[in-house]
Amino acid sequence: MYRVPVNNTEVDSTEPAHVTSDLHLAIDTITSASVSIPPKQKPRRKKFAAVDDVVHLRAVNAFRPWRAPVGTFNGIMKVFEDIAVQCGANPEFGVDKPGAELRARFGTLMKEFKRDQCKSMRKSGTGEQFEERDRLLLDIIAQTDDTNDIIEADNRVKEAKQRSIESSGELMWSLAMNEIDETEGSERGNVLLSPEGRERERKRAAQPGSAQKGKVTKRERPAVVMGALTERLKSSSEEEGNKYDYKPQRLALEKEEAEKQGQHHAKEAEKHRQHELELEARRQKAEEDREKRVYEFISTVLARGYLKE
């Protein structure tokens, strides 16, 4: 007879084999039961709710994907993947969606909000969540519009510079071609003239005021080129200045829209307050009627008791 240690437990070798196997099974069961089992996670929803949209738009407003470069590793999709990680870490976010689906949801929210169809999307959620979602969408739309305006302004400046460069290049090319034509013409004329005629032509050209009317000499050509370039750049600057005149008008329209939005919210708040007051008044009246009926019932019972006596 000998004793075999099994997990700090001595087992008698003379015991039957089935007893030893049952002991091993019990020990394994206890060991496996001692392992901590993680708690069950909260079940995820399949569709977006209002609270999910609020968490999503908060992350979008923080990461600002409209400022990301397009077509690069750190582009829009990389930003939305980061947004998905941020939303997944929030316990209020009840859907499990990757960055591509969050980008599609963001596009849907923007499109529906601009088409003023947010009421059709109010399937689940509270009024506060809807108001916060609308407020976040308004803020995001304003930021995207400002970013697009800056990009368009930069593109217009680049186009104006490109046009100025092309115009100056065409001007230099035309002046160079005119100079070549004049040089070739003078050379052909010198070949045709006799030596005496060439000498008379040289003396006539050397006299002051002998230049043809409207003809630009070689000495005047640099000044003419610089003047033309200056005029071209000045006209381009004036064109760009005229394009920016719409900015005050746009700001005035935005201010008017903000005032209308504020008035709308004030009216909605007043309606909500009046509704609450009406509900309170009906509740008080119902309470008074109930107390009156109870009083009348008690009075009737007491009156009947007196009559019986």
XYZ file of C-alpha atoms in Angstrom:
309
model
C 0.000 0.000 0.000
C 1.357 3.443 -0.927
C -0.079 6.988 -1.110
C 0.038 9.125 -4.298
C -0.214 12.950 -3.923
C -2.750 14.481 -6.330
C -2.952 18.301 -6.199
C -1.846 18.379 -2.543
C -4.315 15.512 -1.796
C -3.128 12.028 -0.850
C -4.980 9.158 -2.520
C -4.777 5.632 -1.298
C -3.575 3.309 -4.101
C -5.629 0.444 -2.710
C -8.881 2.320 -3.427
C -10.764 1.361 -6.554
C -9.899 3.040 -9.849
C -13.332 4.623 -10.242
C -12.931 6.403 -6.883
C -9.632 7.894 -8.035
C -11.137 9.062 -11.336
C -14.080 10.638 -9.477
C -11.618 12.433 -7.217
C -9.707 13.770 -10.209
C -12.966 14.942 -11.797
C -13.988 16.752 -8.618
C -10.591 18.433 -8.347
C -10.754 19.561 -12.008
C -14.269 20.883 -11.452
C -13.189 22.884 -8.414
C -10.135 24.224 -10.259
C -12.161 25.288 -13.284
C -14.806 26.849 -11.067
C -12.154 28.924 -9.299
C -11.360 30.692 -12.595
C -13.134 34.031 -12.738
C -15.784 34.184 -15.450
C -16.124 37.592 -17.069
C -19.538 39.181 -16.707
C -21.837 39.217 -19.681
C -21.589 42.329 -21.792
C -24.563 44.512 -22.572
C -26.278 43.282 -25.760
C -25.697 45.494 -28.783
C -28.448 47.012 -30.891
C -28.648 46.447 -34.618
C -29.959 49.906 -35.529
C -28.886 53.386 -34.469
C -30.852 55.142 -31.752
C -30.825 58.826 -30.831
C -28.261 58.300 -28.048
C -25.979 56.493 -30.511
C -26.210 59.418 -32.927
C -25.347 61.865 -30.149
C -22.233 59.896 -29.127
C -21.293 59.492 -32.805
C -21.648 63.224 -33.581
C -19.674 64.177 -30.471
C -16.787 62.054 -31.712
C -17.108 63.475 -35.238
C -17.070 67.012 -33.859
C -13.923 66.171 -31.886
C -11.987 64.418 -34.693
C -13.253 66.692 -37.560
C -12.855 64.301 -40.510
C -13.582 67.081 -43.043
C -10.084 68.459 -42.343
C -8.378 65.154 -43.113
C -6.427 64.817 -46.388
C -8.104 62.721 -49.058
C -6.463 59.633 -50.542
C -3.760 59.158 -47.888
C -3.155 56.747 -45.011
C -4.253 59.377 -42.509
C -7.296 60.251 -44.630
C -10.990 60.240 -43.955
C -11.324 56.467 -43.469
C -8.504 56.423 -40.901
C -10.278 59.194 -38.985
C -13.578 57.293 -39.006
C -11.795 54.167 -37.755
C -10.545 56.258 -34.824
C -14.100 57.526 -34.335
C -15.345 53.920 -34.227
C -12.818 53.107 -31.497
C -13.831 56.218 -29.555
C -17.549 55.391 -29.818
C -16.993 51.748 -28.889
C -15.294 52.814 -25.658
C -18.367 54.830 -24.635
C -20.852 52.746 -22.588
C -23.778 54.781 -23.988
C -22.989 53.665 -27.545
C -25.192 50.633 -28.093
C -24.236 49.500 -31.624
C -21.141 47.711 -32.861
C -20.257 49.392 -36.176
C -16.943 49.812 -38.054
C -15.626 53.100 -39.407
C -17.163 52.626 -42.868
C -20.690 52.256 -41.459
C -20.177 55.233 -39.136
C -19.136 57.315 -42.142
C -22.255 56.208 -44.023
C -24.419 57.027 -40.985
C -22.813 60.477 -40.729
C -23.561 61.130 -44.394
C -27.163 60.039 -43.895
C -27.616 62.337 -40.889
C -26.165 65.308 -42.775
C -28.312 64.642 -45.842
C -31.536 64.164 -43.908
C -30.877 67.199 -41.723
C -30.254 69.442 -44.744
C -33.474 68.133 -46.292
C -35.294 68.908 -42.999
C -36.445 65.356 -42.535
C -35.109 64.701 -39.050
C -38.653 64.154 -37.750
C -38.910 60.996 -39.827
C -35.775 59.676 -38.080
C -37.180 60.096 -34.553
C -38.007 56.487 -33.816
C -36.400 56.094 -30.385
C -34.973 58.539 -27.905
C -35.872 61.567 -25.778
C -36.443 65.188 -26.693
C -33.145 66.247 -25.127
C -31.246 63.739 -27.271
C -32.941 64.987 -30.441
C -32.166 68.617 -29.550
C -28.517 67.806 -28.863
C -28.268 65.846 -32.112
C -29.712 68.780 -34.083
C -27.393 71.208 -32.331
C -24.345 69.067 -33.110
C -25.409 68.768 -36.746
C -25.795 72.552 -37.016
C -22.314 73.055 -35.559
C -20.779 70.457 -37.891
C -22.494 71.938 -40.969
C -21.195 75.417 -40.078
C -17.645 74.079 -39.665
C -17.757 72.138 -42.949
C -19.095 75.194 -44.798
C -16.271 77.349 -43.402
C -13.687 74.742 -44.402
C -15.133 74.499 -47.909
C -15.074 78.309 -48.234
C -11.399 78.387 -47.264
C -10.570 75.629 -49.756
C -12.475 77.405 -52.537
C -10.735 80.705 -51.750
C -7.325 79.022 -51.877
C -8.219 77.384 -55.178
C -9.318 80.736 -56.628
C -6.059 82.364 -55.553
C -4.074 79.537 -57.140
C -6.086 79.818 -60.350
C -5.544 83.587 -60.462
C -1.803 83.144 -59.987
C -1.738 80.488 -62.690
C -3.620 82.771 -65.066
C -1.197 85.613 -64.327
C 1.775 83.349 -64.996
C 0.269 82.106 -68.238
C -0.570 85.660 -69.333
C 2.923 86.898 -68.530
C 4.381 83.927 -70.395
C 2.248 84.669 -73.442
C 3.291 88.330 -73.287
C 6.976 87.457 -73.092
C 6.550 84.988 -75.935
C 4.834 87.550 -78.179
C 7.489 90.177 -77.451
C 10.248 87.685 -78.175
C 8.589 86.666 -81.447
C 8.172 90.325 -82.469
C 11.837 90.931 -81.739
C 12.793 87.939 -83.870
C 10.552 89.149 -86.703
C 12.043 92.648 -86.523
C 15.584 91.270 -86.502
C 14.908 89.042 -89.490
C 13.201 91.911 -91.342
C 16.092 94.271 -90.742
C 18.567 91.633 -91.863
C 16.590 91.026 -95.047
C 16.416 94.791 -95.671
C 20.154 95.169 -95.165
C 20.778 92.432 -97.683
C 18.574 94.109 -100.288
C 19.972 97.639 -99.758
C 23.182 98.795 -101.333
C 26.111 99.865 -99.109
C 25.099 103.498 -99.538
C 21.484 102.725 -98.658
C 22.497 100.781 -95.549
C 24.627 103.739 -94.440
C 21.702 106.169 -94.899
C 19.412 103.814 -92.966
C 21.906 103.566 -90.116
C 22.226 107.356 -89.866
C 18.421 107.844 -89.962
C 17.908 105.308 -87.157
C 20.596 107.037 -85.068
C 18.803 110.401 -85.196
C 16.502 111.202 -82.187
C 12.807 110.902 -82.901
C 13.379 108.798 -85.994
C 11.631 105.720 -84.559
C 8.335 104.757 -86.093
C 5.195 105.829 -84.314
C 3.939 103.139 -81.895
C 7.051 100.983 -82.242
C 8.690 99.773 -78.991
C 12.458 100.027 -78.986
C 14.757 97.573 -77.227
C 15.431 100.073 -74.449
C 11.715 100.594 -73.820
C 10.825 96.878 -74.017
C 11.701 95.939 -70.337
C 9.629 98.835 -69.021
C 6.719 97.823 -71.247
C 6.938 94.221 -70.051
C 6.971 95.219 -66.371
C 4.068 97.599 -66.913
C 2.018 94.895 -68.604
C 2.766 92.408 -65.821
C 1.822 94.966 -63.176
C -1.477 95.698 -64.891
C -2.259 91.989 -65.209
C -1.545 91.305 -61.542
C -3.555 94.369 -60.519
C -6.562 93.247 -62.562
C -6.317 89.749 -61.056
C -6.259 91.218 -57.538
C -9.330 93.318 -58.311
C -11.159 90.255 -59.596
C -10.328 88.327 -56.406
C -11.432 91.303 -54.302
C -14.803 91.337 -56.049
C -15.225 87.619 -55.365
C -14.847 88.191 -51.616
C -17.642 90.771 -51.527
C -20.179 87.988 -50.932
C -18.655 87.184 -47.516
C -20.534 89.917 -45.554
C -23.777 88.873 -47.249
C -23.228 85.255 -46.241
C -22.481 86.284 -42.652
C -25.665 88.361 -42.585
C -27.679 85.387 -43.833
C -26.114 83.114 -41.217
C -26.941 85.640 -38.501
C -30.526 85.824 -39.705
C -30.790 82.023 -39.741
C -29.368 81.849 -36.205
C -31.926 84.403 -35.020
C -34.741 82.438 -36.638
C -33.459 79.260 -35.024
C -33.337 80.976 -31.641
C -36.878 82.295 -32.056
C -38.050 78.818 -33.029
C -36.449 77.291 -29.932
C -37.991 80.026 -27.758
C -41.444 79.343 -29.209
C -41.015 75.606 -28.671
C -39.938 76.208 -25.069
C -42.946 78.469 -24.470
C -45.276 75.847 -25.934
C -43.727 73.207 -23.712
C -44.128 75.437 -20.647
C -47.771 76.178 -21.481
C -48.410 72.476 -21.966
C -46.892 71.708 -18.563
C -49.019 74.424 -16.951
C -52.163 73.045 -18.554
C -51.316 69.546 -17.365
C -50.722 70.850 -13.836
C -54.009 72.762 -13.884
C -55.936 69.672 -15.053
C -54.207 67.580 -12.402
C -55.155 70.035 -9.647
C -58.751 70.228 -10.893
C -58.991 66.421 -10.954
C -57.610 66.310 -7.415
C -60.148 68.877 -6.230
C -62.993 66.986 -7.886
C -61.875 63.763 -6.257
C -61.698 65.397 -2.822
C -65.128 66.933 -3.380
C -66.636 63.562 -4.278
C -65.021 61.950 -1.226
C -66.365 64.734 0.970
C -69.869 64.362 -0.472
C -69.732 60.592 0.006
C -68.651 60.914 3.639
C -71.305 63.543 4.238
C -73.975 61.270 2.749
C -72.866 58.333 4.896
C -72.868 60.429 8.040
C -76.285 61.878 7.197
C -77.739 58.370 6.738
C -76.253 57.316 10.070
C -77.910 60.220 11.844
C -81.226 59.422 10.232
C -81.072 55.800 11.378
C -80.401 56.880 14.923
